[in-house]
Amino acid sequence: MTKTPEKPSARAGAKPPLARKSNRHSRPGAPRRGKDGPSDGPLLLYGLHTVEAAFANPDRKRHRLVATRNALARLEERGVTIDVPVDLVDPRSIARQLPRDAVHQGVLLQADPLPAWDLKSLGDARLVLALDQVTDPHNVGAILRSAVALAADAVVTTHRHAPEEGAVLAKSASGALDLVRHLKVQNMARFLTEAGEAGYTRVALDSEGPAPLEETDLGEKLVLVLGAEGKGVRQGVREACDVLARLDMPGKIRSLNVSNAAVLSLYIARRKLGL
């Protein structure tokens, strides 16, 4: 039997393209190709809203911007201060760095993941949204946008069974990833227990909840818990909550997907909390 020759491995110690020194507005020197999420290198954030929010966030460490001339001009027209080296490229050079059909709008930013927030970092936060194993990055991105729109103080996910901070999540969030604190916890039930000790009322949305969310006592500070579609909030996480509540739908379709449920529940919660 003839063996298929192995492909030659990369030269040991070779530096990826990102290690090359680049001057501002230099010619192409695009970032190393990356997966959707922090694996062995920086994040690749793309899209005008996403990149603009990343530049406005003092907690986001930025390294290099890859952009077309038109996109760079649009960022500068929006008042974005470009504080990293810029590589001017054509749109195809950016597309090669990203997932197929990614709508990059001519900009790609190499940046580090955001700092890891914890419960103590919430300060006087009153409205926190926790997602129990919601795994789809498009759903979580949409929820992050809703959280920003409805002025939630933070969104909590788990390290496992949740999307990594990466290109697809950041693009789906359309800048919201840099506009709301995103806590990642090892154990959701443990986090909720600690939140209860810190004075938060913990309410899990469940179709079998004894009362609608509108009629549920939410206390002065709230952690609102949503589960994945189909599975809902896990038993151990429900047990770490103070109460279950439901969203009653008057129409023929009686349930919402998780991103829509997040919008409605955050709106109700804000009114109940007097925010």
Coordinates of C-alpha atoms in Angstrom, one line a residue:
M1 CA 0.0 0.0 0.0
T2 CA 1.4 3.4 -0.9
K3 CA 1.4 5.9 1.9
T4 CA 0.2 9.4 1.3
P5 CA 3.1 11.8 1.9
E6 CA 2.7 14.0 4.9
K7 CA 2.4 17.7 4.5
P8 CA 5.5 19.5 5.7
S9 CA 5.1 21.2 9.1
A10 CA 5.6 24.9 9.6
R11 CA 9.2 25.8 10.4
A12 CA 9.8 25.7 14.2
G13 CA 10.0 29.1 15.7
A14 CA 8.6 30.9 12.6
K15 CA 6.8 34.1 13.5
P16 CA 3.2 34.5 12.2
P17 CA 2.5 37.6 10.0
L18 CA 1.2 39.5 13.1
A19 CA 4.6 39.5 14.6
R20 CA 6.0 41.7 11.8
K21 CA 6.4 45.4 12.6
S22 CA 4.0 47.7 10.8
N23 CA 3.8 51.4 10.4
R24 CA 0.5 53.3 10.5
H25 CA -1.3 53.3 7.2
S26 CA 1.2 50.7 5.8
R27 CA 0.6 48.3 3.0
P28 CA -0.9 44.9 3.7
G29 CA 0.3 42.9 6.7
A30 CA -3.0 41.3 7.7
P31 CA -3.5 39.4 11.0
R32 CA -3.0 35.7 11.3
R33 CA -6.1 33.6 10.4
G34 CA -8.1 32.9 13.6
K35 CA -11.1 30.8 14.6
D36 CA -14.2 32.3 16.2
G37 CA -13.0 32.6 19.7
P38 CA -9.8 33.1 21.7
S39 CA -7.8 30.0 21.0
D40 CA -4.0 30.6 20.6
G41 CA -4.0 34.2 19.6
P42 CA -5.9 37.6 19.6
L43 CA -9.5 38.0 18.6
L44 CA -10.4 39.2 15.1
L45 CA -13.3 41.7 15.4
Y46 CA -15.0 42.9 12.2
G47 CA -17.8 45.2 11.1
L48 CA -18.0 49.0 11.6
H49 CA -20.2 49.0 14.7
T50 CA -18.2 46.2 16.4
V51 CA -14.8 47.9 15.7
E52 CA -16.1 51.4 16.6
A53 CA -17.3 50.1 20.0
A54 CA -14.0 48.3 20.5
F55 CA -12.1 51.5 20.0
A56 CA -14.4 53.3 22.4
N57 CA -14.0 50.7 25.2
P58 CA -11.0 51.6 27.5
D59 CA -11.0 48.0 28.8
R60 CA -10.4 46.6 25.3
K61 CA -6.7 46.1 24.5
R62 CA -6.2 46.7 20.7
H63 CA -3.3 45.8 18.5
R64 CA -3.8 46.5 14.8
L65 CA -6.5 47.6 12.4
V66 CA -6.8 46.1 8.9
A67 CA -9.0 48.3 6.7
T68 CA -9.9 49.5 3.3
R69 CA -9.4 53.2 2.6
N70 CA -13.1 53.8 2.4
A71 CA -13.8 52.0 5.7
L72 CA -11.0 53.8 7.5
A73 CA -12.5 57.1 6.3
R74 CA -15.9 56.1 7.6
L75 CA -14.4 55.3 11.0
E76 CA -12.7 58.7 11.1
E77 CA -15.9 60.4 10.0
R78 CA -17.6 58.8 13.1
G79 CA -15.0 60.4 15.3
V80 CA -13.2 57.1 16.1
T81 CA -9.6 57.7 17.4
I82 CA -7.4 55.1 15.7
D83 CA -4.7 54.4 18.3
V84 CA -3.1 51.3 16.6
P85 CA -1.1 50.7 13.4
V86 CA -3.3 50.5 10.3
D87 CA -2.8 48.2 7.3
L88 CA -4.6 49.4 4.2
V89 CA -5.8 46.4 2.1
D90 CA -8.5 45.5 -0.4
P91 CA -11.7 43.8 0.8
R92 CA -10.6 40.4 -0.4
S93 CA -7.6 40.5 1.9
I94 CA -9.9 41.0 4.9
A95 CA -12.4 38.3 3.7
R96 CA -9.6 35.7 3.6
Q97 CA -9.1 36.2 7.4
L98 CA -12.7 35.5 8.3
P99 CA -15.4 32.9 8.1
R100 CA -17.1 32.5 4.7
D101 CA -19.8 35.2 4.0
A102 CA -18.7 37.3 7.0
V103 CA -20.0 40.9 6.5
H104 CA -16.8 42.7 7.5
Q105 CA -17.6 46.2 5.9
G106 CA -14.0 46.7 5.2
V107 CA -12.6 46.6 8.8
L108 CA -10.9 44.0 10.9
L109 CA -9.4 44.7 14.3
Q110 CA -6.9 42.5 16.1
A111 CA -7.6 42.8 19.9
D112 CA -7.4 40.9 23.1
P113 CA -10.4 39.4 24.9
L114 CA -12.0 41.6 27.5
P115 CA -11.0 41.3 31.1
A116 CA -12.7 38.7 33.3
W117 CA -15.4 40.4 35.4
D118 CA -16.7 38.8 38.6
L119 CA -19.6 39.4 41.0
K120 CA -17.6 42.0 43.0
S121 CA -17.1 44.1 39.8
L122 CA -20.9 44.7 39.5
G123 CA -20.8 47.4 42.3
D124 CA -24.3 48.8 42.6
A125 CA -25.8 47.0 39.6
R126 CA -29.5 46.3 39.9
L127 CA -30.4 44.4 36.8
V128 CA -28.3 41.4 35.7
L129 CA -29.2 38.8 33.0
A130 CA -27.9 35.3 33.4
L131 CA -27.9 32.8 30.5
D132 CA -27.8 29.1 31.4
Q133 CA -26.2 27.2 28.6
V134 CA -27.5 29.3 25.7
T135 CA -24.9 28.2 23.1
D136 CA -25.8 29.9 19.8
P137 CA -23.6 32.9 19.3
H138 CA -26.2 34.7 17.2
N139 CA -28.8 34.4 20.0
V140 CA -26.3 35.5 22.6
G141 CA -25.2 38.4 20.4
A142 CA -28.8 39.5 20.0
I143 CA -29.3 39.2 23.7
L144 CA -26.3 41.3 24.4
R145 CA -27.7 44.0 22.1
S146 CA -31.0 43.9 23.9
A147 CA -29.2 44.1 27.3
V148 CA -27.5 47.3 26.1
A149 CA -30.7 48.7 24.7
L150 CA -32.6 48.1 27.9
A151 CA -29.7 49.2 30.1
A152 CA -29.0 45.9 31.9
D153 CA -25.9 46.2 34.1
A154 CA -24.3 42.8 33.1
V155 CA -24.8 39.6 31.2
V156 CA -23.6 36.3 32.8
T157 CA -22.7 33.2 30.9
T158 CA -20.8 30.0 31.8
H159 CA -17.3 29.2 30.5
R160 CA -18.5 26.0 29.0
H161 CA -21.7 25.5 27.0
A162 CA -21.7 29.1 25.9
P163 CA -20.2 30.9 22.9
E164 CA -16.6 32.1 23.2
E165 CA -15.9 35.8 22.8
G166 CA -15.0 35.8 19.2
A167 CA -15.8 37.2 15.7
V168 CA -19.3 35.7 15.2
L169 CA -20.5 36.7 18.7
A170 CA -19.0 40.2 18.4
K171 CA -20.5 40.8 15.0
S172 CA -23.9 39.5 16.1
A173 CA -23.8 41.8 19.1
S174 CA -23.0 44.7 16.8
G175 CA -20.8 46.5 19.3
A176 CA -22.7 45.4 22.4
L177 CA -19.9 43.1 23.6
D178 CA -17.9 46.3 24.4
L179 CA -20.9 48.1 25.9
V180 CA -22.1 45.8 28.7
R181 CA -20.2 43.8 31.2
H182 CA -20.0 40.2 30.3
L183 CA -19.3 37.9 33.2
K184 CA -18.2 34.3 32.6
V185 CA -18.5 31.9 35.5
Q186 CA -17.4 28.3 36.0
N187 CA -20.7 27.3 37.8
M188 CA -24.0 29.1 37.3
A189 CA -25.6 27.7 40.4
R190 CA -22.7 28.7 42.5
F191 CA -22.7 32.2 41.0
L192 CA -26.5 32.5 41.8
T193 CA -25.9 31.4 45.4
E194 CA -23.2 34.1 45.8
A195 CA -25.5 36.7 44.1
G196 CA -28.2 35.8 46.7
E197 CA -25.7 36.4 49.5
A198 CA -24.9 39.8 47.9
G199 CA -28.6 40.8 48.1
Y200 CA -29.9 39.9 44.7
T201 CA -33.3 38.3 44.1
R202 CA -32.8 35.4 41.6
V203 CA -35.7 34.7 39.3
A204 CA -35.6 31.9 36.7
L205 CA -38.0 32.1 33.7
D206 CA -39.9 28.8 33.4
S207 CA -43.2 28.0 31.6
E208 CA -44.3 26.2 34.8
G209 CA -43.7 29.3 37.0
P210 CA -46.4 29.9 39.5
A211 CA -47.1 33.5 38.4
P212 CA -46.3 35.8 35.5
L213 CA -43.1 37.9 35.7
E214 CA -45.3 41.0 36.0
E215 CA -46.8 39.7 39.2
T216 CA -43.6 38.4 40.7
D217 CA -41.7 40.2 43.5
L218 CA -38.3 41.1 42.0
G219 CA -36.8 42.8 45.1
E220 CA -34.5 45.7 44.8
K221 CA -31.7 44.0 42.8
L222 CA -32.4 41.3 40.3
V223 CA -30.6 38.4 38.5
L224 CA -32.9 37.2 35.8
V225 CA -32.1 33.7 34.6
L226 CA -33.0 32.4 31.1
G227 CA -32.2 28.9 29.8
A228 CA -31.6 27.4 26.4
E229 CA -34.5 26.8 24.1
G230 CA -36.0 23.3 24.6
K231 CA -34.1 22.5 27.8
G232 CA -34.9 25.6 29.7
V233 CA -33.1 26.5 33.0
R234 CA -31.4 23.4 34.4
Q235 CA -32.7 21.8 37.7
G236 CA -29.7 22.7 39.8
V237 CA -29.8 26.3 38.5
R238 CA -33.5 26.6 39.3
E239 CA -32.9 25.3 42.8
A240 CA -30.4 28.1 43.3
C241 CA -33.0 30.7 42.4
D242 CA -35.6 32.3 44.8
V243 CA -38.6 31.9 42.5
L244 CA -39.7 30.8 39.1
A245 CA -41.8 33.1 36.9
R246 CA -43.4 32.7 33.5
L247 CA -44.0 34.8 30.4
D248 CA -47.7 34.6 29.4
M249 CA -48.4 35.0 25.7
P250 CA -51.9 35.9 24.7
G251 CA -51.6 34.8 21.0
K252 CA -51.8 31.4 19.3
I253 CA -48.0 30.9 19.6
R254 CA -47.4 30.6 23.3
S255 CA -43.6 30.7 23.5
L256 CA -40.8 32.9 22.4
N257 CA -37.2 32.1 21.4
V258 CA -34.6 33.0 24.0
S259 CA -33.5 36.3 22.5
N260 CA -37.1 37.6 22.3
A261 CA -37.8 36.3 25.8
A262 CA -34.8 38.2 27.0
V263 CA -36.1 41.5 25.5
L264 CA -39.6 41.1 27.0
S265 CA -38.4 40.0 30.4
L266 CA -35.8 42.8 30.6
Y267 CA -38.5 45.3 29.7
I268 CA -40.9 44.0 32.4
A269 CA -38.1 43.8 34.9
R270 CA -37.1 47.5 34.3
R271 CA -40.6 48.6 34.9
K272 CA -40.9 46.5 38.1
L273 CA -37.6 47.8 39.5
G274 CA -38.5 51.4 38.7
L275 CA -35.5 51.9 36.4

